[in-house]
mmCIF file of C-alpha atoms and ligand atoms in Angstrom:
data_model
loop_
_atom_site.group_PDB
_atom_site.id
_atom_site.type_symbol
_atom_site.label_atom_id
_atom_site.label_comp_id
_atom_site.label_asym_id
_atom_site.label_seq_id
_atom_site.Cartn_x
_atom_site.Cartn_y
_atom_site.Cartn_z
ATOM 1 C CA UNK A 934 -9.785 2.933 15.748
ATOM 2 C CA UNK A 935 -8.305 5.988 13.494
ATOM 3 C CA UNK A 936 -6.075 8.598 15.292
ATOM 4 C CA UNK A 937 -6.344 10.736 11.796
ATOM 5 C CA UNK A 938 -6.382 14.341 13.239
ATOM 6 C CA UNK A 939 -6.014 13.908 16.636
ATOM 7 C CA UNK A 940 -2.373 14.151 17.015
ATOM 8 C CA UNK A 941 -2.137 17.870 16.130
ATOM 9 C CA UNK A 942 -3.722 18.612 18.942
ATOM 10 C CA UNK A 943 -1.150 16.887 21.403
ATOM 11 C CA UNK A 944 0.193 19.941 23.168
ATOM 12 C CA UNK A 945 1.362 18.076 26.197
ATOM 13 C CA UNK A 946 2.143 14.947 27.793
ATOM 14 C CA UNK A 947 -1.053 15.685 29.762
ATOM 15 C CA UNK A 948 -2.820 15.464 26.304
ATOM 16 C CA UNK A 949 -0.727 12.732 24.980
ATOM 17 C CA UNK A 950 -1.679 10.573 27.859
ATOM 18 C CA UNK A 951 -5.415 11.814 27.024
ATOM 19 C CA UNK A 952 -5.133 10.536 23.604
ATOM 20 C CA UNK A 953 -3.249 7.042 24.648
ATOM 21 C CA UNK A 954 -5.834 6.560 26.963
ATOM 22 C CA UNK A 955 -8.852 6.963 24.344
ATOM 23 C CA UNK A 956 -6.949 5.288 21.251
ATOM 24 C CA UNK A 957 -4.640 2.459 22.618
ATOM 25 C CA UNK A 958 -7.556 -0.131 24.280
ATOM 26 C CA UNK A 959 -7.077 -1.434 27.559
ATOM 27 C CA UNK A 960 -6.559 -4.931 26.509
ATOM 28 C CA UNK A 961 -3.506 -4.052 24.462
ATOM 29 C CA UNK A 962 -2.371 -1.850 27.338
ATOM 30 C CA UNK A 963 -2.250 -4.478 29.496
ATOM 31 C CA UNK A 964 -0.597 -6.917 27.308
ATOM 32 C CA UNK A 965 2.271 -4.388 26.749
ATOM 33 C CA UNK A 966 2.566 -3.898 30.238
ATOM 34 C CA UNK A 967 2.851 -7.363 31.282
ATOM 35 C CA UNK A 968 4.453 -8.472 27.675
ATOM 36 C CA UNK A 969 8.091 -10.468 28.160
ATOM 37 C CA UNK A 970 8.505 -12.269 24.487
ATOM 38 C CA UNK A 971 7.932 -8.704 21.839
ATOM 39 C CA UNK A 972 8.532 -8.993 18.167
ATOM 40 C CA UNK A 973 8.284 -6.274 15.846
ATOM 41 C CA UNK A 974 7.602 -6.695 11.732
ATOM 42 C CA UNK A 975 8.520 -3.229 9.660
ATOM 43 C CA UNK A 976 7.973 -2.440 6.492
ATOM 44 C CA UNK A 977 8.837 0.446 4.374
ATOM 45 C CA UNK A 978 5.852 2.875 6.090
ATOM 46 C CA UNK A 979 7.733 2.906 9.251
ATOM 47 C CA UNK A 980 10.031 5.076 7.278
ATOM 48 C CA UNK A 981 7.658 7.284 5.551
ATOM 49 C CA UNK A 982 7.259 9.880 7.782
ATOM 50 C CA UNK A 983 11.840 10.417 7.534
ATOM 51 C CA UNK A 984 10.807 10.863 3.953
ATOM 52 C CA UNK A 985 11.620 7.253 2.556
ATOM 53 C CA UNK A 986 9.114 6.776 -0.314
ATOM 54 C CA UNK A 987 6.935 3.523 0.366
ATOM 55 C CA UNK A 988 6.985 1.412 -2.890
ATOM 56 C CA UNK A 989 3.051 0.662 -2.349
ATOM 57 C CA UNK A 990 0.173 1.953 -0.296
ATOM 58 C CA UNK A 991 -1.729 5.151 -1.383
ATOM 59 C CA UNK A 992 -2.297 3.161 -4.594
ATOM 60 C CA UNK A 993 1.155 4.627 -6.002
ATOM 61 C CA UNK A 994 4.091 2.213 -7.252
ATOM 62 C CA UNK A 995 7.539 3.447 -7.035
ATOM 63 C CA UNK A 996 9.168 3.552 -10.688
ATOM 64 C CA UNK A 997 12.759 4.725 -11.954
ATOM 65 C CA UNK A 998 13.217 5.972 -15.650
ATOM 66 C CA UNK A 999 10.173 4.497 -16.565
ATOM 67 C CA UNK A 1000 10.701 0.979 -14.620
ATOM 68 C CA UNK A 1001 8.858 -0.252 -12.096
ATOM 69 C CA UNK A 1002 10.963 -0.811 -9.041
ATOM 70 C CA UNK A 1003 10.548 -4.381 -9.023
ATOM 71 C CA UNK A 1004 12.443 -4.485 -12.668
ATOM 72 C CA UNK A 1005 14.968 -2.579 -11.575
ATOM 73 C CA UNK A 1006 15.210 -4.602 -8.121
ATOM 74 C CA UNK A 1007 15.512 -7.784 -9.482
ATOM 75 C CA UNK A 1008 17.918 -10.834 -10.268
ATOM 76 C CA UNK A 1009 17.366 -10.171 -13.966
ATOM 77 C CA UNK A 1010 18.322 -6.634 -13.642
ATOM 78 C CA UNK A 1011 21.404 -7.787 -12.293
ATOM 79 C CA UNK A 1012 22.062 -10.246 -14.588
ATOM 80 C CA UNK A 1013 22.370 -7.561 -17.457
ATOM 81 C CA UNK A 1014 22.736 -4.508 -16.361
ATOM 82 C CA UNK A 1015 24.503 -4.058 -13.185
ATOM 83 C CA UNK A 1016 25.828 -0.774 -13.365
ATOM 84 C CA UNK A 1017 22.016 0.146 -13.894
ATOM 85 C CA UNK A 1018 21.191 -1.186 -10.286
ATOM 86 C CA UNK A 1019 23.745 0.243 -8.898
ATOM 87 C CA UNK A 1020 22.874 3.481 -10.307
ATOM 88 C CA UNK A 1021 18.941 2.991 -8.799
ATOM 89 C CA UNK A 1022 20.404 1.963 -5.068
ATOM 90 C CA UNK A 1023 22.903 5.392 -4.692
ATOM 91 C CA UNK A 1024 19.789 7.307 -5.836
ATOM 92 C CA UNK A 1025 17.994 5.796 -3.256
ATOM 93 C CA UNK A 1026 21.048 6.051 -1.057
ATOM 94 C CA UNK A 1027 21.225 9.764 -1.198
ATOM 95 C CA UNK A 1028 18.234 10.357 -0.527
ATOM 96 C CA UNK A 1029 18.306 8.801 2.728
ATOM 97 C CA UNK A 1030 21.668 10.105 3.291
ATOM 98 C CA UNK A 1031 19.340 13.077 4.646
ATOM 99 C CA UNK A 1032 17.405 11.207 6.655
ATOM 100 C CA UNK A 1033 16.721 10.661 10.175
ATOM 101 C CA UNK A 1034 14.455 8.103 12.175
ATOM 102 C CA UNK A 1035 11.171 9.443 13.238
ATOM 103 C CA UNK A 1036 9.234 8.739 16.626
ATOM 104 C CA UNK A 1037 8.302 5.320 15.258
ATOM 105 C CA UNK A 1038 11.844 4.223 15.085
ATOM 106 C CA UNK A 1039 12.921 6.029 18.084
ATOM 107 C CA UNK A 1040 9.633 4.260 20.164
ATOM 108 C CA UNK A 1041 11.079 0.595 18.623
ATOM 109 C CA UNK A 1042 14.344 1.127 19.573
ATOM 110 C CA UNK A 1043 12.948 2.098 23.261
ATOM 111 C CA UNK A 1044 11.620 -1.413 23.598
ATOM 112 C CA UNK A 1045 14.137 -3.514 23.052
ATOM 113 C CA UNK A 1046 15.383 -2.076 26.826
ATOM 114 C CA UNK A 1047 11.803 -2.777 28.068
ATOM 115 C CA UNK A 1048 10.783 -6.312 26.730
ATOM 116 C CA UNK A 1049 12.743 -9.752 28.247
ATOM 117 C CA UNK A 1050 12.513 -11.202 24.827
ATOM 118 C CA UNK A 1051 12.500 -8.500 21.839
ATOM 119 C CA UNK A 1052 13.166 -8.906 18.629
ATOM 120 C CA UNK A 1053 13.154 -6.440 15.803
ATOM 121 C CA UNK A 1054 12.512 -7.991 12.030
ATOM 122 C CA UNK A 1055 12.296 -5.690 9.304
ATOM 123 C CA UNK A 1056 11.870 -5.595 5.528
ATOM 124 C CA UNK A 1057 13.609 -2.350 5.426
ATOM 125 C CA UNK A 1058 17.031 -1.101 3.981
ATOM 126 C CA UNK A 1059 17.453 2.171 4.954
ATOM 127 C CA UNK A 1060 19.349 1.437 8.436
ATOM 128 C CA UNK A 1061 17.017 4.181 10.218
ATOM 129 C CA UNK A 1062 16.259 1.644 12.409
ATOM 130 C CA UNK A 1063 20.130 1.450 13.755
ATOM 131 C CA UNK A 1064 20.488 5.201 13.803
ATOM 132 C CA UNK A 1065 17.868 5.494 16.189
ATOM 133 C CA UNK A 1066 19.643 3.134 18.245
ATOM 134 C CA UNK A 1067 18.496 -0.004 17.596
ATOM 135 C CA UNK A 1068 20.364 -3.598 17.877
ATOM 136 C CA UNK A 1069 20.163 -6.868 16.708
ATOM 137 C CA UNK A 1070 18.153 -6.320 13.902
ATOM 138 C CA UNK A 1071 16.590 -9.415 11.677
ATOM 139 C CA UNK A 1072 17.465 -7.496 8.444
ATOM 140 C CA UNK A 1073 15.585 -9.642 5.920
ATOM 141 C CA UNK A 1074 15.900 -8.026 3.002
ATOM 142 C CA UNK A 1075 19.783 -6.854 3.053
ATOM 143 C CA UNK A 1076 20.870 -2.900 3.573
ATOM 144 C CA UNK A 1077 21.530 -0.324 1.520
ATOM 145 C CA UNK A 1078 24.743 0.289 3.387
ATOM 146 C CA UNK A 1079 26.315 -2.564 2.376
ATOM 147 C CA UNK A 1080 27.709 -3.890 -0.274
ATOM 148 C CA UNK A 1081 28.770 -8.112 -1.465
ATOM 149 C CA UNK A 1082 30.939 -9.243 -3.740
ATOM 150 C CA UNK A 1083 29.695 -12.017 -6.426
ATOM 151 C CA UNK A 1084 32.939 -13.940 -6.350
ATOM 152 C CA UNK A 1085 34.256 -14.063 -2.804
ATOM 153 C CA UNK A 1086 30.847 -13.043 -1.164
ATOM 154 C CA UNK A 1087 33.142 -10.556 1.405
ATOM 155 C CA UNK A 1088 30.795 -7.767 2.402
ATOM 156 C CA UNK A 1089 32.165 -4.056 2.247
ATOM 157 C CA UNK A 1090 30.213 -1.142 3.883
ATOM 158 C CA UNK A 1091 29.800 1.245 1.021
ATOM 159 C CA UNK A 1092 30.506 4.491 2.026
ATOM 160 C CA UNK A 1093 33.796 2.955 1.942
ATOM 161 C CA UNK A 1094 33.542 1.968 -1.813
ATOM 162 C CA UNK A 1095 34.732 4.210 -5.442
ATOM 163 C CA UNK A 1096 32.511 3.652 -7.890
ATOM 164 C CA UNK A 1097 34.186 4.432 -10.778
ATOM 165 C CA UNK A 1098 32.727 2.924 -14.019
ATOM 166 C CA UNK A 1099 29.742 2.325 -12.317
ATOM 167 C CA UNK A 1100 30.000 -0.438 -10.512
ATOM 168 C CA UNK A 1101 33.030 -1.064 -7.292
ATOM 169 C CA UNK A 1102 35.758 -3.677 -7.129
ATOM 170 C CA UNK A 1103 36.147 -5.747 -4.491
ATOM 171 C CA UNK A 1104 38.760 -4.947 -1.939
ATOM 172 C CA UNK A 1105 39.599 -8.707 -1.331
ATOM 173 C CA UNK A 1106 39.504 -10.650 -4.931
ATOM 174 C CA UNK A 1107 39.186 -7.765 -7.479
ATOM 175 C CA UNK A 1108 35.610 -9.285 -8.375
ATOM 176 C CA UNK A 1109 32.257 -7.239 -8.671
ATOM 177 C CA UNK A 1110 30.099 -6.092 -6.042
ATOM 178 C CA UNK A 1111 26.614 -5.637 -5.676
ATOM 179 C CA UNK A 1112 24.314 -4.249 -3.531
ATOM 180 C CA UNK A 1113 24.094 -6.206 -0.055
ATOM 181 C CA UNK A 1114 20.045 -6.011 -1.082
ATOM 182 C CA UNK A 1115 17.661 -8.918 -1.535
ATOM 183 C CA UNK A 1116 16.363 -8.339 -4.883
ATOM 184 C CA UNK A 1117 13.554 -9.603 -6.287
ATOM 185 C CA UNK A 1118 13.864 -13.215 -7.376
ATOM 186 C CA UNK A 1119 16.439 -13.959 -4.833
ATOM 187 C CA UNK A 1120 16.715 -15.644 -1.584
ATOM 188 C CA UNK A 1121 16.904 -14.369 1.666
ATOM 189 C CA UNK A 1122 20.088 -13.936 3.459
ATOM 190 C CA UNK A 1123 20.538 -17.270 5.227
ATOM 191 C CA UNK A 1124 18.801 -18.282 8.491
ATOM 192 C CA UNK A 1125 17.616 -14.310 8.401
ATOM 193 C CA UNK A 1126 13.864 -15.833 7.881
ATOM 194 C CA UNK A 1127 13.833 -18.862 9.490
ATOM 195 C CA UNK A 1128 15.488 -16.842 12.906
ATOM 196 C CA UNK A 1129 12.570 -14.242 12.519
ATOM 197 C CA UNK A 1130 10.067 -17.052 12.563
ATOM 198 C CA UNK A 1131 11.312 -18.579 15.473
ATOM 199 C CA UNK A 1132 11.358 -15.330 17.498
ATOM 200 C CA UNK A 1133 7.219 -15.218 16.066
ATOM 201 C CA UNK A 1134 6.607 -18.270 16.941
ATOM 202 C CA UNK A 1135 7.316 -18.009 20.910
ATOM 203 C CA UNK A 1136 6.342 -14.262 21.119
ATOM 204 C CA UNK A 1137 3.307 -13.191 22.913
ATOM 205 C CA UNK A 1138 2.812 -9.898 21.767
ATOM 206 C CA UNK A 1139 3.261 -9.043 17.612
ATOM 207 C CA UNK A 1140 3.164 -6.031 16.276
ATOM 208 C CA UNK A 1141 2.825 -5.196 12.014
ATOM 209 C CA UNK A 1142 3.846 -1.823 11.256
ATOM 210 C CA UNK A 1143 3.892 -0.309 7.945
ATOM 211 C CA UNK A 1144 3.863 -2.935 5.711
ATOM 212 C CA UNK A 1145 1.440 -3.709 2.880
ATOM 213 C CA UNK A 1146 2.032 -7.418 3.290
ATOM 214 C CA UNK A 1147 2.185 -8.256 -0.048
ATOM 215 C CA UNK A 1148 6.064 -9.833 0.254
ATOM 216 C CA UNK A 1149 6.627 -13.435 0.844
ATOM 217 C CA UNK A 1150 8.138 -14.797 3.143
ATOM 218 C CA UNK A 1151 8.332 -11.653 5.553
ATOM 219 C CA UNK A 1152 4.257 -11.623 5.230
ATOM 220 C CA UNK A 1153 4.053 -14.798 7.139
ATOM 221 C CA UNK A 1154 5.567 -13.260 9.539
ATOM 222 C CA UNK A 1155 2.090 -11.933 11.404
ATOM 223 C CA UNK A 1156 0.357 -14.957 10.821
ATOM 224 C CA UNK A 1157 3.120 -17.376 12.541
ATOM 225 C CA UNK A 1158 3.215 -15.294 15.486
ATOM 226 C CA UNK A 1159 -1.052 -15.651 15.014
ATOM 227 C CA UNK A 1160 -0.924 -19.405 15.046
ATOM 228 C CA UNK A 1161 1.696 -19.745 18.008
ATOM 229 C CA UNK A 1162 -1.177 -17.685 20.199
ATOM 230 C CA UNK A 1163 0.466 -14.000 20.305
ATOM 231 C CA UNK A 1164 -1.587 -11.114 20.100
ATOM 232 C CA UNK A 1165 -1.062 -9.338 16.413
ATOM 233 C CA UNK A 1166 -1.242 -5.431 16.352
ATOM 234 C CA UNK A 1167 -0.896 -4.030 13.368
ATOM 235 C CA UNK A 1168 -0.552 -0.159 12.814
ATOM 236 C CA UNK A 1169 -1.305 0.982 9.150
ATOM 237 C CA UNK A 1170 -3.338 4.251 7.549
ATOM 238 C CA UNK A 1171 -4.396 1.257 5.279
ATOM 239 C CA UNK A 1172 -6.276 -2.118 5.511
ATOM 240 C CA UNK A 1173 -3.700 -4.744 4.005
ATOM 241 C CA UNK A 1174 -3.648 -8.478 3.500
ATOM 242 C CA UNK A 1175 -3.054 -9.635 6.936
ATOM 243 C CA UNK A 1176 -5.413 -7.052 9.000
ATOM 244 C CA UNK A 1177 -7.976 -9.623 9.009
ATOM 245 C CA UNK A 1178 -6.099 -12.088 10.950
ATOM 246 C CA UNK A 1179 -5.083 -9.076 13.863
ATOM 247 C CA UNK A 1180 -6.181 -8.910 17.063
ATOM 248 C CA UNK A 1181 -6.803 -4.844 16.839
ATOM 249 C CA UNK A 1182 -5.392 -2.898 13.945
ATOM 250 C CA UNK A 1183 -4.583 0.573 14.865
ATOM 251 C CA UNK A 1184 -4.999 2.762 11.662
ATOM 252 C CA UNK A 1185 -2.670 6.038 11.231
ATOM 253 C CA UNK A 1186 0.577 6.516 11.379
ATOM 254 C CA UNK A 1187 3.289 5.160 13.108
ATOM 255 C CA UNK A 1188 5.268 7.715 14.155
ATOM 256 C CA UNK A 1189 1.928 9.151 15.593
ATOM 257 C CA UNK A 1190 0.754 5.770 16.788
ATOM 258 C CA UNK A 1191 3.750 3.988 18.389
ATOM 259 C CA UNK A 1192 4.916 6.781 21.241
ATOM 260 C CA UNK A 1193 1.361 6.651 22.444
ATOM 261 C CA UNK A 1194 2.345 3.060 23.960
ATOM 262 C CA UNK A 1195 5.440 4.779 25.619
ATOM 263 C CA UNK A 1196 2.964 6.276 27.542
ATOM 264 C CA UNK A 1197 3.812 5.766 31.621
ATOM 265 C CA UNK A 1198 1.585 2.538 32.579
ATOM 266 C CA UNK A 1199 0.533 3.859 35.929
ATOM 267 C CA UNK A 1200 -0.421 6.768 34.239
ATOM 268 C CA UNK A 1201 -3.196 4.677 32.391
ATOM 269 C CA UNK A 1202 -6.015 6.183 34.243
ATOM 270 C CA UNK A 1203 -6.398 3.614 36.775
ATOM 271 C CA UNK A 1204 -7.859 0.710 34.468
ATOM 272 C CA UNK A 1205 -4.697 -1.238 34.548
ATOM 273 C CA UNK A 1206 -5.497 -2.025 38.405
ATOM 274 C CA UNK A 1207 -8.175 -3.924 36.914
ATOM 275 C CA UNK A 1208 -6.015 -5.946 35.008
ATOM 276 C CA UNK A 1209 -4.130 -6.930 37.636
ATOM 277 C CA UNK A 1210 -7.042 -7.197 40.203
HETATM 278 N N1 APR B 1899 2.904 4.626 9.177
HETATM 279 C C1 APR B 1899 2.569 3.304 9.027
HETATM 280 N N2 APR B 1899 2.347 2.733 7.808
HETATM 281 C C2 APR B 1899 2.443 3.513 6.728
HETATM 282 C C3 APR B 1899 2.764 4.894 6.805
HETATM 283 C C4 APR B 1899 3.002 5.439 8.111
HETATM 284 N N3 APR B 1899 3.321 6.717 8.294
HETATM 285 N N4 APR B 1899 2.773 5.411 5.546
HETATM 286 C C5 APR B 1899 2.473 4.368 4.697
HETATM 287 N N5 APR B 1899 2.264 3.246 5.407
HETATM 288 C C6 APR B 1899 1.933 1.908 4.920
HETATM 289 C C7 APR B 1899 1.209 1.856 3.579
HETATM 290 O O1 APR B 1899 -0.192 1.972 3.769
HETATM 291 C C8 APR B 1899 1.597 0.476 3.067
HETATM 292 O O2 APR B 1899 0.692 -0.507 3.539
HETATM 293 O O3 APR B 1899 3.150 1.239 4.706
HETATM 294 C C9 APR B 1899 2.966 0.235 3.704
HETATM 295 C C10 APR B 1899 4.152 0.315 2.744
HETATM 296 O O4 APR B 1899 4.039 -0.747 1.861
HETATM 297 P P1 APR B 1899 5.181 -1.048 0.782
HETATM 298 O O5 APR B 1899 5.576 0.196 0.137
HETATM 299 O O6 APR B 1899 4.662 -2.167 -0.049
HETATM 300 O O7 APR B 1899 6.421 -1.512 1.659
HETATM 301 P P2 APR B 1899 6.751 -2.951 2.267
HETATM 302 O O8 APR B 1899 5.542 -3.631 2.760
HETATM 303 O O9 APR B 1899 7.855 -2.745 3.198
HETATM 304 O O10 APR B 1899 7.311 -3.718 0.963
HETATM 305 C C11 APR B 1899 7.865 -4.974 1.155
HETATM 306 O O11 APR B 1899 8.715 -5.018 -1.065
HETATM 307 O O12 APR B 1899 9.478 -3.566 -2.494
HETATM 308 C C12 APR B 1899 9.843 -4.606 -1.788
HETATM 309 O O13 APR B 1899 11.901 -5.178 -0.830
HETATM 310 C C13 APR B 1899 10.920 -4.193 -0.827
HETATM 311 O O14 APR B 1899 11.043 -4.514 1.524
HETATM 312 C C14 APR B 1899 10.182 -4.153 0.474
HETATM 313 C C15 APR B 1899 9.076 -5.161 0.280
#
């Protein structure tokens, strides 16, 4: 089902509720009304509508001085040239300095208060998640806002950091810091992937927003929560990898997409007596 369009026209809640009614089907109504055990999977298009470029989707890829993103987001990158990575992350730093979450990270953040069981995984760095209030987050891929030292491993939050010849000392041992980000080649933060796939595999109700699913291991995310029996939303303008293995795949945006699930449940026009009949 595509929204594309429709949203514009939202002019009350009256009209919202119209919409949710049409777009969001009664099956997945249902399931998010009775839903205990919730997990969300973000990717980078949750935040495109604060402004955060997406490194895919819309056939674009994100490049910096002439590298591709994955170049200058990598182990090797770091390797020889960290001042150069540092450089690329407090570029992308201030521009999300001006940021703020959208309705599809204010909507997340609302469920955490309405499911038993919730859990929030995303591939995101940006933190918009937190500033719209969210907690606990299964941050797989590191944060922007952070910052590690090589030698001692001591984390630092970096607004708190000088950088003066390019790259900051740590406070602790004097060594190096990097970015607290997962960069390409490396692994994971510990236990931040295997805790995400337990929470898929004993959720009930999965939903993939903006994420091309292209990046292992976060893209088995969906299909764990698939083989454990949950039902797998995803919410994309775009078709990716793992919309074939979805229950229903809700194509627009989220920040148009997700709020129409906010939508009062005994406001669903009656069908959800059905459900419960
Ligand atoms: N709402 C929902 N989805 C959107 C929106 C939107 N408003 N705008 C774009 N998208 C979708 C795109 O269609 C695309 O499928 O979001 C996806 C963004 O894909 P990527 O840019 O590849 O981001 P992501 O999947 O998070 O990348 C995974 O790769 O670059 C590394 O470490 C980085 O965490 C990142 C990982």
């Amino acid at each position: 089902m595509r929204l594309a369009g429709r949203f514009a026209n939202i002019r009350s809640s009256e009209s919202m509720q119209a919409i949710a009614n049409e777009f969001i089907s009664e099956e997945l109504r249902g399931r998010f009304h009775e839903a205990k055990n919730v997990l969300v999977l973000t990717g980078a298009g949750v935040s495109a509508e604060s402004g955060v470029p997406t490194f895919r989707g819309g056939g674009n890829t994100a490049v910096w001085k002439g590298m591709p993103f994955e170049v200058i987001s990598s182990a090797g990158m770091l390797a020889h040239d960290l001042p150069a990575v540092w450089e690329w992350f407090n570029y992308r730093r201030g521009l999300l300095e001006q940021l703020k979450p959208n309705p599809a990270h204010v909507a997340i953040a609302r469920w955490q208060d309405r499911f038993e069981n919730f859990a929030l995984v995303t591939q995101n760095i940006d933190g918009l998640h937190q500033a719209a209030g969210a907690r606990n987050v299964i941050e797989l891929h590191g944060s922007i806002w952070r910052a590690r030292c090589f030698d001692c491993g001591a984390r630092r939050e970096v607004r708190e950091l000088q950088f003066g010849d390019g790259v900051p000392e740590c406070f602790h041992c004097e060594g190096r810091l990097r970015p607290d980000v997962v960069l390409f080649g490396e692994m994971l933060p510990t236990g931040a992937y295997e805790n995400a796939a337990i929470r898929a595999g004993n959720c009930e109700l999965c939903f993939v927003v903006g994420t091309s699913a292209v990046v292992y291991p976060a893209a088995l995310i969906p299909e764990v929560a698939r083989a454990a029996g949950a039902y797998v939303v995803e919410v994309n303008p775009e078709r990716t990898p793992v919309s074939g293995l979805c229950d229903e795949v809700l194509t627009g945006k989220a920040g148009e997409i997700l709020p129409l699930l906010c939508q009062k449940p005994d406001r669903w026009g009656g069908q959800r007596s059905l459900r419960s009949a």
